PDB file of C-alpha atoms in Angstrom:
ATOM      1  CA  MET A  13      28.394  98.228  52.100  1.00 52.00           C
ATOM      2  CA  ALA A  14      30.972  96.201  54.027  1.00 64.00           C
ATOM      3  CA  GLU A  15      29.082  96.963  57.226  1.00 67.00           C
ATOM      4  CA  ALA A  16      25.846  95.582  55.767  1.00 66.00           C
ATOM      5  CA  ALA A  17      27.639  92.442  54.567  1.00 79.00           C
ATOM      6  CA  ASP A  18      29.109  91.884  58.034  1.00 84.00           C
ATOM      7  CA  LEU A  19      25.652  92.311  59.574  1.00 85.00           C
ATOM      8  CA  THR A  20      24.187  89.790  57.126  1.00 87.00           C
ATOM      9  CA  LEU A  21      26.856  87.205  57.933  1.00 90.00           C
ATOM     10  CA  ARG A  22      26.372  87.753  61.646  1.00 89.00           C
ATOM     11  CA  PHE A  23      22.628  87.190  61.281  1.00 90.00           C
ATOM     12  CA  LEU A  24      23.220  83.959  59.363  1.00 91.00           C
ATOM     13  CA  ARG A  25      25.651  82.731  62.000  1.00 91.00           C
ATOM     14  CA  LEU A  26      23.451  83.535  64.983  1.00 92.00           C
ATOM     15  CA  HIS A  27      20.011  82.837  63.479  1.00 92.00           C
ATOM     16  CA  PRO A  28      20.174  80.115  60.811  1.00 91.00           C
ATOM     17  CA  GLY A  29      16.542  79.094  61.374  1.00 88.00           C
ATOM     18  CA  PRO A  30      14.965  82.518  60.735  1.00 91.00           C
ATOM     19  CA  ALA A  31      17.395  83.057  57.861  1.00 92.00           C
ATOM     20  CA  ALA A  32      16.216  79.811  56.301  1.00 90.00           C
ATOM     21  CA  GLY A  33      12.623  80.992  56.599  1.00 85.00           C
ATOM     22  CA  VAL A  34      13.424  84.182  54.730  1.00 89.00           C
ATOM     23  CA  LEU A  35      15.227  82.304  51.959  1.00 91.00           C
ATOM     24  CA  GLU A  36      12.309  79.895  51.562  1.00 86.00           C
ATOM     25  CA  SER A  37      10.152  82.890  50.637  1.00 85.00           C
ATOM     26  CA  LEU A  38      12.418  83.688  47.677  1.00 88.00           C
ATOM     27  CA  GLN A  39      12.583  82.060  44.294  1.00 90.00           C
ATOM     28  CA  PRO A  40      15.022  79.102  44.314  1.00 91.00           C
ATOM     29  CA  GLU A  41      17.332  80.917  41.890  1.00 94.00           C
ATOM     30  CA  GLU A  42      17.562  83.948  44.196  1.00 94.00           C
ATOM     31  CA  ALA A  43      18.145  81.895  47.325  1.00 94.00           C
ATOM     32  CA  ALA A  44      20.761  79.739  45.598  1.00 96.00           C
ATOM     33  CA  ALA A  45      22.646  82.766  44.285  1.00 96.00           C
ATOM     34  CA  PHE A  46      22.690  84.374  47.724  1.00 95.00           C
ATOM     35  CA  LEU A  47      23.887  81.255  49.567  1.00 96.00           C
ATOM     36  CA  GLN A  48      26.687  80.634  47.092  1.00 96.00           C
ATOM     37  CA  ASP A  49      28.167  84.005  48.038  1.00 94.00           C
ATOM     38  CA  VAL A  50      28.242  83.049  51.728  1.00 94.00           C
ATOM     39  CA  PRO A  51      31.174  81.122  53.265  1.00 94.00           C
ATOM     40  CA  THR A  52      30.271  77.430  53.341  1.00 94.00           C
ATOM     41  CA  ARG A  53      30.735  77.130  57.106  1.00 93.00           C
ATOM     42  CA  LEU A  54      28.045  79.796  57.608  1.00 93.00           C
ATOM     43  CA  ALA A  55      25.779  78.584  54.829  1.00 95.00           C
ATOM     44  CA  ALA A  56      25.679  74.943  55.954  1.00 95.00           C
ATOM     45  CA  PRO A  57      23.504  75.524  59.080  1.00 95.00           C
ATOM     46  CA  VAL A  58      21.095  77.627  56.993  1.00 95.00           C
ATOM     47  CA  TRP A  59      20.760  74.895  54.367  1.00 95.00           C
ATOM     48  CA  SER A  60      20.205  72.438  57.238  1.00 91.00           C
ATOM     49  CA  ALA A  61      17.334  74.508  58.618  1.00 88.00           C
ATOM     50  CA  MET A  62      15.505  74.854  55.298  1.00 88.00           C
ATOM     51  CA  LEU A  63      12.640  72.623  54.279  1.00 79.00           C
ATOM     52  CA  PRO A  64      14.204  69.779  52.264  1.00 82.00           C
ATOM     53  CA  PHE A  65      11.862  70.384  49.312  1.00 76.00           C
ATOM     54  CA  HIS A  66      12.901  74.017  48.984  1.00 84.00           C
ATOM     55  CA  ALA A  67      16.550  73.312  49.780  1.00 90.00           C
ATOM     56  CA  GLY A  68      16.605  70.660  47.081  1.00 91.00           C
ATOM     57  CA  ARG A  69      15.164  73.045  44.495  1.00 90.00           C
ATOM     58  CA  CYS A  70      17.816  75.616  45.437  1.00 95.00           C
ATOM     59  CA  LEU A  71      20.677  73.132  45.316  1.00 96.00           C
ATOM     60  CA  MET A  72      19.646  72.042  41.827  1.00 95.00           C
ATOM     61  CA  ARG A  73      20.460  75.625  40.749  1.00 95.00           C
ATOM     62  CA  CYS A  74      24.003  75.384  42.140  1.00 97.00           C
ATOM     63  CA  PRO A  75      27.116  73.988  40.423  1.00 96.00           C
ATOM     64  CA  GLU A  76      28.000  70.471  41.475  1.00 96.00           C
ATOM     65  CA  ASP A  77      31.343  71.587  42.918  1.00 97.00           C
ATOM     66  CA  TYR A  78      29.491  73.842  45.321  1.00 97.00           C
ATOM     67  CA  ALA A  79      27.005  71.086  46.212  1.00 97.00           C
ATOM     68  CA  VAL A  80      29.839  68.679  47.037  1.00 97.00           C
ATOM     69  CA  ALA A  81      31.546  71.205  49.310  1.00 97.00           C
ATOM     70  CA  LEU A  82      28.244  72.029  51.001  1.00 97.00           C
ATOM     71  CA  ILE A  83      27.226  68.428  51.683  1.00 97.00           C
ATOM     72  CA  ALA A  84      30.687  67.679  53.056  1.00 95.00           C
ATOM     73  CA  ALA A  85      30.345  70.638  55.466  1.00 95.00           C
ATOM     74  CA  MET A  86      26.901  69.639  56.758  1.00 94.00           C
ATOM     75  CA  ALA A  87      26.134  67.195  59.547  1.00 89.00           C
ATOM     76  CA  ALA A  88      25.143  63.771  58.231  1.00 89.00           C
ATOM     77  CA  THR A  89      21.468  63.849  59.221  1.00 86.00           C
ATOM     78  CA  PRO A  90      20.494  67.140  57.519  1.00 89.00           C
ATOM     79  CA  ALA A  91      22.724  66.288  54.565  1.00 92.00           C
ATOM     80  CA  ALA A  92      20.846  63.024  54.060  1.00 90.00           C
ATOM     81  CA  GLY A  93      17.542  64.886  54.233  1.00 86.00           C
ATOM     82  CA  LEU A  94      18.726  67.289  51.552  1.00 91.00           C
ATOM     83  CA  LEU A  95      19.900  64.446  49.302  1.00 93.00           C
ATOM     84  CA  ARG A  96      16.480  62.785  49.593  1.00 87.00           C
ATOM     85  CA  ALA A  97      14.979  65.920  48.037  1.00 85.00           C
ATOM     86  CA  LEU A  98      17.199  65.713  44.945  1.00 90.00           C
ATOM     87  CA  PRO A  99      16.627  63.644  41.822  1.00 90.00           C
ATOM     88  CA  GLU A 100      18.227  60.216  42.135  1.00 88.00           C
ATOM     89  CA  HIS A 101      20.824  60.863  39.440  1.00 93.00           C
ATOM     90  CA  ARG A 102      22.031  64.030  41.207  1.00 94.00           C
ATOM     91  CA  THR A 103      22.225  62.258  44.562  1.00 94.00           C
ATOM     92  CA  GLN A 104      24.315  59.437  43.105  1.00 94.00           C
ATOM     93  CA  SER A 105      26.605  61.880  41.345  1.00 96.00           C
ATOM     94  CA  LEU A 106      27.264  63.767  44.580  1.00 96.00           C
ATOM     95  CA  LEU A 107      27.839  60.588  46.579  1.00 96.00           C
ATOM     96  CA  GLN A 108      30.508  59.508  44.094  1.00 96.00           C
ATOM     97  CA  ARG A 109      32.436  62.749  44.596  1.00 96.00           C
ATOM     98  CA  LEU A 110      32.209  63.084  48.381  1.00 96.00           C
ATOM     99  CA  PRO A 111      34.966  61.859  50.722  1.00 93.00           C
ATOM    100  CA  GLY A 112      34.650  58.164  51.533  1.00 92.00           C
ATOM    101  CA  ARG A 113      33.755  58.653  55.198  1.00 89.00           C
ATOM    102  CA  VAL A 114      31.017  61.159  54.355  1.00 93.00           C
ATOM    103  CA  THR A 115      29.617  58.900  51.650  1.00 94.00           C
ATOM    104  CA  PHE A 116      29.522  55.932  54.024  1.00 92.00           C
ATOM    105  CA  ALA A 117      27.547  57.855  56.656  1.00 91.00           C
ATOM    106  CA  LEU A 118      25.092  59.236  54.107  1.00 94.00           C
ATOM    107  CA  LYS A 119      24.471  55.878  52.450  1.00 93.00           C
ATOM    108  CA  LEU A 120      23.794  54.392  55.862  1.00 90.00           C
ATOM    109  CA  LEU A 121      21.104  57.003  56.507  1.00 91.00           C
ATOM    110  CA  LEU A 122      19.616  56.852  53.026  1.00 92.00           C
ATOM    111  CA  ARG A 123      19.063  53.091  53.179  1.00 91.00           C
ATOM    112  CA  TYR A 124      16.380  53.513  55.857  1.00 92.00           C
ATOM    113  CA  PRO A 125      12.824  54.662  55.104  1.00 90.00           C
ATOM    114  CA  VAL A 126      12.174  58.238  56.158  1.00 87.00           C
ATOM    115  CA  GLY A 127       9.611  57.097  58.756  1.00 91.00           C
ATOM    116  CA  THR A 128      12.143  55.060  60.731  1.00 94.00           C
ATOM    117  CA  VAL A 129      14.740  55.906  63.352  1.00 95.00           C
ATOM    118  CA  GLY A 130      17.620  54.951  61.078  1.00 93.00           C
ATOM    119  CA  ALA A 131      16.868  57.783  58.673  1.00 91.00           C
ATOM    120  CA  TRP A 132      17.265  60.353  61.462  1.00 92.00           C
ATOM    121  CA  MET A 133      20.137  58.993  63.539  1.00 91.00           C
ATOM    122  CA  GLU A 134      23.615  60.494  63.801  1.00 87.00           C
ATOM    123  CA  PRO A 135      26.056  57.850  62.536  1.00 82.00           C
ATOM    124  CA  ALA A 136      29.309  59.769  63.138  1.00 75.00           C
ATOM    125  CA  VAL A 137      29.680  58.798  66.790  1.00 83.00           C
ATOM    126  CA  ALA A 138      32.861  57.560  68.451  1.00 81.00           C
ATOM    127  CA  SER A 139      32.922  53.884  69.380  1.00 85.00           C
ATOM    128  CA  LEU A 140      35.756  51.788  70.762  1.00 87.00           C
ATOM    129  CA  PRO A 141      36.413  48.065  70.975  1.00 89.00           C
ATOM    130  CA  SER A 142      36.385  46.399  74.361  1.00 91.00           C
ATOM    131  CA  GLY A 143      39.740  45.693  76.020  1.00 92.00           C
ATOM    132  CA  LEU A 144      41.584  49.002  75.473  1.00 91.00           C
ATOM    133  CA  THR A 145      43.453  50.980  78.101  1.00 93.00           C
ATOM    134  CA  VAL A 146      42.614  54.655  78.582  1.00 93.00           C
ATOM    135  CA  LEU A 147      45.828  55.648  76.827  1.00 92.00           C
ATOM    136  CA  GLU A 148      45.027  53.405  73.849  1.00 90.00           C
ATOM    137  CA  ALA A 149      41.527  54.863  73.705  1.00 88.00           C
ATOM    138  CA  TRP A 150      42.773  58.454  73.578  1.00 87.00           C
ATOM    139  CA  THR A 151      45.326  57.513  70.941  1.00 84.00           C
ATOM    140  CA  ARG A 152      42.491  56.320  68.716  1.00 80.00           C
ATOM    141  CA  LEU A 153      40.241  59.265  69.529  1.00 80.00           C
ATOM    142  CA  ARG A 154      42.902  61.729  68.427  1.00 77.00           C
ATOM    143  CA  ARG A 155      42.275  60.465  64.885  1.00 65.00           C
ATOM    144  CA  ASP A 156      38.501  60.929  65.165  1.00 65.00           C
ATOM    145  CA  ALA A 157      38.169  64.018  67.349  1.00 63.00           C
ATOM    146  CA  GLU A 158      35.187  65.354  65.376  1.00 63.00           C
ATOM    147  CA  ALA A 159      33.145  62.321  66.473  1.00 65.00           C
ATOM    148  CA  LEU A 160      33.734  62.937  70.185  1.00 73.00           C
ATOM    149  CA  ASP A 161      30.631  63.261  72.345  1.00 78.00           C
ATOM    150  CA  ARG A 162      29.859  63.093  76.046  1.00 83.00           C
ATOM    151  CA  PHE A 163      29.637  59.308  75.810  1.00 89.00           C
ATOM    152  CA  LEU A 164      31.871  56.802  74.078  1.00 90.00           C
ATOM    153  CA  TYR A 165      30.207  53.577  73.019  1.00 93.00           C
ATOM    154  CA  ILE A 166      31.993  50.278  73.596  1.00 93.00           C
ATOM    155  CA  VAL A 167      31.444  47.398  71.188  1.00 92.00           C
ATOM    156  CA  ASP A 168      32.656  43.810  70.928  1.00 90.00           C
ATOM    157  CA  ARG A 169      34.547  42.430  67.957  1.00 82.00           C
ATOM    158  CA  ASP A 170      31.268  41.839  66.127  1.00 85.00           C
ATOM    159  CA  GLN A 171      30.372  45.538  66.592  1.00 86.00           C
ATOM    160  CA  ARG A 172      27.585  44.669  69.026  1.00 91.00           C
ATOM    161  CA  LEU A 173      26.946  47.333  71.642  1.00 94.00           C
ATOM    162  CA  MET A 174      28.220  46.472  75.135  1.00 95.00           C
ATOM    163  CA  GLY A 175      27.624  49.792  76.905  1.00 95.00           C
ATOM    164  CA  ARG A 176      28.945  53.317  77.148  1.00 95.00           C
ATOM    165  CA  VAL A 177      31.665  55.258  78.943  1.00 94.00           C
ATOM    166  CA  SER A 178      31.535  58.871  80.113  1.00 91.00           C
ATOM    167  CA  THR A 179      34.027  60.981  78.176  1.00 89.00           C
ATOM    168  CA  ALA A 180      34.460  63.288  81.166  1.00 89.00           C
ATOM    169  CA  GLU A 181      35.313  60.348  83.394  1.00 91.00           C
ATOM    170  CA  LEU A 182      37.801  59.020  80.892  1.00 88.00           C
ATOM    171  CA  LEU A 183      39.541  62.406  80.896  1.00 87.00           C
ATOM    172  CA  ARG A 184      40.274  61.962  84.620  1.00 90.00           C
ATOM    173  CA  ALA A 185      41.445  58.358  84.448  1.00 90.00           C
ATOM    174  CA  GLU A 186      45.021  57.078  84.485  1.00 90.00           C
ATOM    175  CA  GLY A 187      46.427  55.933  81.172  1.00 90.00           C
ATOM    176  CA  GLU A 188      47.027  52.314  82.117  1.00 92.00           C
ATOM    177  CA  MET A 189      43.512  51.766  83.454  1.00 94.00           C
ATOM    178  CA  PRO A 190      41.186  49.581  81.350  1.00 95.00           C
ATOM    179  CA  VAL A 191      38.386  51.478  79.666  1.00 94.00           C
ATOM    180  CA  ASP A 192      36.021  48.602  80.451  1.00 94.00           C
ATOM    181  CA  ARG A 193      36.316  49.510  84.140  1.00 94.00           C
ATOM    182  CA  PHE A 194      34.144  52.547  83.424  1.00 94.00           C
ATOM    183  CA  LEU A 195      31.650  50.684  81.272  1.00 94.00           C
ATOM    184  CA  ALA A 196      27.994  51.415  82.103  1.00 94.00           C
ATOM    185  CA  ALA A 197      24.832  49.890  80.673  1.00 94.00           C
ATOM    186  CA  VAL A 198      22.692  52.038  78.390  1.00 93.00           C
ATOM    187  CA  PRO A 199      19.110  52.639  79.588  1.00 92.00           C
ATOM    188  CA  ALA A 200      17.687  51.437  76.273  1.00 95.00           C
ATOM    189  CA  THR A 201      18.472  51.125  72.581  1.00 96.00           C
ATOM    190  CA  LEU A 202      16.424  52.079  69.544  1.00 97.00           C
ATOM    191  CA  ALA A 203      16.107  49.733  66.593  1.00 96.00           C
ATOM    192  CA  ALA A 204      17.165  51.407  63.356  1.00 94.00           C
ATOM    193  CA  ARG A 205      14.022  50.155  61.628  1.00 94.00           C
ATOM    194  CA  ALA A 206      11.682  51.172  64.461  1.00 96.00           C
ATOM    195  CA  ASP A 207       8.823  53.509  63.531  1.00 95.00           C
ATOM    196  CA  LEU A 208       9.235  57.110  64.610  1.00 95.00           C
ATOM    197  CA  SER A 209       5.887  56.956  66.415  1.00 94.00           C
ATOM    198  CA  ALA A 210       7.190  54.228  68.743  1.00 95.00           C
ATOM    199  CA  ALA A 211      10.615  55.814  69.219  1.00 96.00           C
ATOM    200  CA  ALA A 212       9.148  59.218  70.120  1.00 95.00           C
ATOM    201  CA  VAL A 213       7.394  57.797  73.202  1.00 95.00           C
ATOM    202  CA  GLU A 214      10.287  55.629  74.425  1.00 96.00           C
ATOM    203  CA  PRO A 215      10.355  56.052  78.250  1.00 96.00           C
ATOM    204  CA  ALA A 216      14.171  55.978  78.333  1.00 96.00           C
ATOM    205  CA  TRP A 217      14.300  59.508  76.873  1.00 95.00           C
ATOM    206  CA  ARG A 218      13.543  60.761  80.402  1.00 93.00           C
ATOM    207  CA  GLU A 219      16.948  59.608  81.619  1.00 91.00           C
ATOM    208  CA  CYS A 220      19.101  59.542  78.506  1.00 92.00           C
ATOM    209  CA  ASP A 221      19.476  61.683  75.393  1.00 92.00           C
ATOM    210  CA  PRO A 222      20.830  60.656  72.945  1.00 93.00           C
ATOM    211  CA  LEU A 223      19.930  56.974  72.785  1.00 96.00           C
ATOM    212  CA  PRO A 224      22.059  54.451  70.877  1.00 96.00           C
ATOM    213  CA  VAL A 225      20.671  52.985  67.652  1.00 96.00           C
ATOM    214  CA  VAL A 226      21.325  49.345  66.784  1.00 94.00           C
ATOM    215  CA  ALA A 227      20.726  47.009  63.857  1.00 91.00           C
ATOM    216  CA  ARG A 228      18.659  43.846  64.160  1.00 88.00           C
ATOM    217  CA  ASP A 229      21.711  41.829  65.196  1.00 88.00           C
ATOM    218  CA  GLY A 230      22.712  44.350  67.878  1.00 90.00           C
ATOM    219  CA  ARG A 231      25.415  46.117  65.881  1.00 90.00           C
ATOM    220  CA  PHE A 232      25.944  49.698  66.980  1.00 92.00           C
ATOM    221  CA  LEU A 233      25.011  52.154  64.202  1.00 91.00           C
ATOM    222  CA  GLY A 234      24.899  55.570  65.865  1.00 89.00           C
ATOM    223  CA  VAL A 235      22.739  57.646  68.188  1.00 93.00           C
ATOM    224  CA  ALA A 236      19.364  59.384  67.969  1.00 95.00           C
ATOM    225  CA  HIS A 237      18.535  62.718  69.591  1.00 95.00           C
ATOM    226  CA  TYR A 238      15.096  63.228  71.103  1.00 95.00           C
ATOM    227  CA  ALA A 239      14.600  66.650  69.478  1.00 93.00           C
ATOM    228  CA  VAL A 240      15.257  65.162  66.042  1.00 91.00           C
ATOM    229  CA  ILE A 241      13.045  62.085  66.492  1.00 94.00           C
ATOM    230  CA  HIS A 242      10.188  64.047  68.071  1.00 92.00           C
ATOM    231  CA  HIS A 243      10.193  66.701  65.354  1.00 88.00           C
ATOM    232  CA  ALA A 244      10.388  64.175  62.520  1.00 88.00           C
ATOM    233  CA  GLU A 245       7.571  62.094  64.025  1.00 91.00           C
ATOM    234  CA  ARG A 246       5.334  65.135  64.453  1.00 87.00           C
ATOM    235  CA  ALA A 247       5.979  66.279  60.896  1.00 81.00           C
ATOM    236  CA  ALA A 248       5.211  62.790  59.567  1.00 79.00           C
ATOM    237  CA  ARG A 249       1.997  62.679  61.592  1.00 80.00           C
ATOM    238  CA  ASP A 250       0.924  66.072  60.238  1.00 71.00           C
ATOM    239  CA  GLY A 251       1.806  65.078  56.689  1.00 65.00           C
ATOM    240  CA  GLU A 252       4.530  67.703  56.382  1.00 56.00           C
ATOM    241  CA  ALA A 253       8.016  67.601  54.894  1.00 53.00           C
ATOM    242  CA  ALA A 254      10.154  68.047  57.969  1.00 53.00           C
ATOM    243  CA  PRO A 255      13.048  70.504  57.952  1.00 49.00           C
ATOM    244  CA  MET A 256      16.153  69.283  59.703  1.00 50.00           C
ATOM    245  CA  PRO A 257      14.925  69.516  63.317  1.00 45.00           C
ATOM    246  CA  GLY A 258      16.638  71.186  66.165  1.00 41.00           C
ATOM    247  CA  SER A 259      19.507  72.412  63.998  1.00 43.00           C
ATOM    248  CA  THR A 260      20.351  75.281  66.340  1.00 40.00           C
ATOM    249  CA  LEU A 261      20.175  73.053  69.423  1.00 43.00           C
ATOM    250  CA  LEU A 262      22.319  70.370  67.830  1.00 45.00           C
ATOM    251  CA  GLU A 263      24.816  72.968  66.651  1.00 46.00           C
ATOM    252  CA  LEU A 264      25.195  74.174  70.245  1.00 42.00           C
ATOM    253  CA  VAL A 265      25.712  70.616  71.438  1.00 44.00           C
ATOM    254  CA  GLU A 266      28.235  69.959  68.680  1.00 44.00           C
ATOM    255  CA  ALA A 267      30.038  73.215  69.459  1.00 44.00           C
ATOM    256  CA  TYR A 268      30.292  72.305  73.137  1.00 42.00           C
ATOM    257  CA  TRP A 269      31.690  68.871  72.463  1.00 43.00           C
ATOM    258  CA  GLY A 270      33.808  70.225  69.663  1.00 46.00           C
ATOM    259  CA  GLY A 271      35.478  72.346  72.334  1.00 47.00           C
ATOM    260  CA  LEU A 272      36.044  69.243  74.389  1.00 44.00           C
ATOM    261  CA  ALA A 273      37.494  67.506  71.355  1.00 44.00           C
ATOM    262  CA  ARG A 274      40.135  70.230  71.138  1.00 46.00           C
ATOM    263  CA  LEU A 275      41.268  69.240  74.620  1.00 45.00           C
ATOM    264  CA  ILE A 276      42.196  65.744  73.489  1.00 44.00           C
ATOM    265  CA  GLU A 277      45.824  66.691  72.967  1.00 46.00           C
ATOM    266  CA  ALA A 278      46.129  67.721  76.613  1.00 46.00           C
ATOM    267  CA  PRO A 279      44.881  64.485  78.210  1.00 46.00           C
ATOM    268  CA  PHE A 280      46.841  62.467  75.674  1.00 44.00           C
ATOM    269  CA  GLN A 281      50.046  64.171  76.741  1.00 48.00           C
ATOM    270  CA  LEU A 282      49.163  63.825  80.403  1.00 46.00           C
ATOM    271  CA  LEU A 283      48.268  60.183  80.001  1.00 46.00           C
ATOM    272  CA  SER A 284      51.537  59.507  78.213  1.00 45.00           C
ATOM    273  CA  ALA A 285      53.384  60.979  81.183  1.00 48.00           C
ATOM    274  CA  GLY A 286      51.166  59.260  83.716  1.00 46.00           C
ATOM    275  CA  ALA A 287      48.384  61.562  84.832  1.00 41.00           C
ATOM    276  CA  PRO A 288      47.265  61.400  88.479  1.00 39.00           C
ATOM    277  CA  SER A 289      44.101  59.456  89.094  1.00 40.00           C
ATOM    278  CA  ARG A 290      40.928  61.092  90.284  1.00 40.00           C
ATOM    279  CA  ASN A 291      39.952  61.045  93.923  1.00 40.00           C
ATOM    280  CA  ARG A 292      38.777  57.531  94.700  1.00 34.00           C
ATOM    281  CA  GLY A 293      35.924  58.939  96.728  1.00 37.00           C
ATOM    282  CA  GLU A 294      34.622  61.004  93.841  1.00 37.00           C
ATOM    283  CA  LYS A 295      31.279  59.878  92.552  1.00 36.00           C
ATOM    284  CA  ARG A 296      30.783  58.912  88.953  1.00 37.00           C
ATOM    285  CA  PRO A 297      28.707  61.426  86.949  1.00 38.00           C
TER     286      PRO A 297
END
């Protein structure tokens, strides 16, 4: 019996998409009962891969304590999609019980119509104010390691996007160097209220993924991934309720950069001691 349970958990961990498909074929009560017996960290990617309509019906069969823990464990974009499938009173009840940072990200996504970029962006992305040194930047990033990605976005005091910095390059820089020295322009930005149909054919995807998302006044809001935007646009065009797209791909990306996030302590210690600079002849990535 234990062997079968281990095999089931391994399947859920390695194949959340197919597992979601199987659960969608069950009655909501059966699927909900099964998922509640699975560790939340393994269940969250499966919930993310389910069609929001079915996931919502299943979550309505779960105790609110479980729903709170689940939503908190999910990435913001699929969590927002799941909340959209719940009755309004249940959504508001969950938002009131979630940690403040999670609630903020979800409310930001939920304010945008489902056919716009803002509804599908990833808001939990590291940004830094202009004018910091590399050491000051890493000091701040230690507090927000889960938001680390391959780019850090630099904003002015009004939160308007100025450009981006390569995380890998920052890892090799000396602590006293200004972060702005590594600032590079972004190929393009996506408006949060832009239609998915326009965003899906943005030429800048060919050279940059993800793309930063901005408000009307230029404030930086987050980033959008091509796989997510393309899938959501196709589903909207076909009149379907889109599952959270690219969940497996995004999980791999998050896992990779999560590994990088765990290295923050090392560069922070090196920078504090004065790490050697990179070869001046080395080309920027």
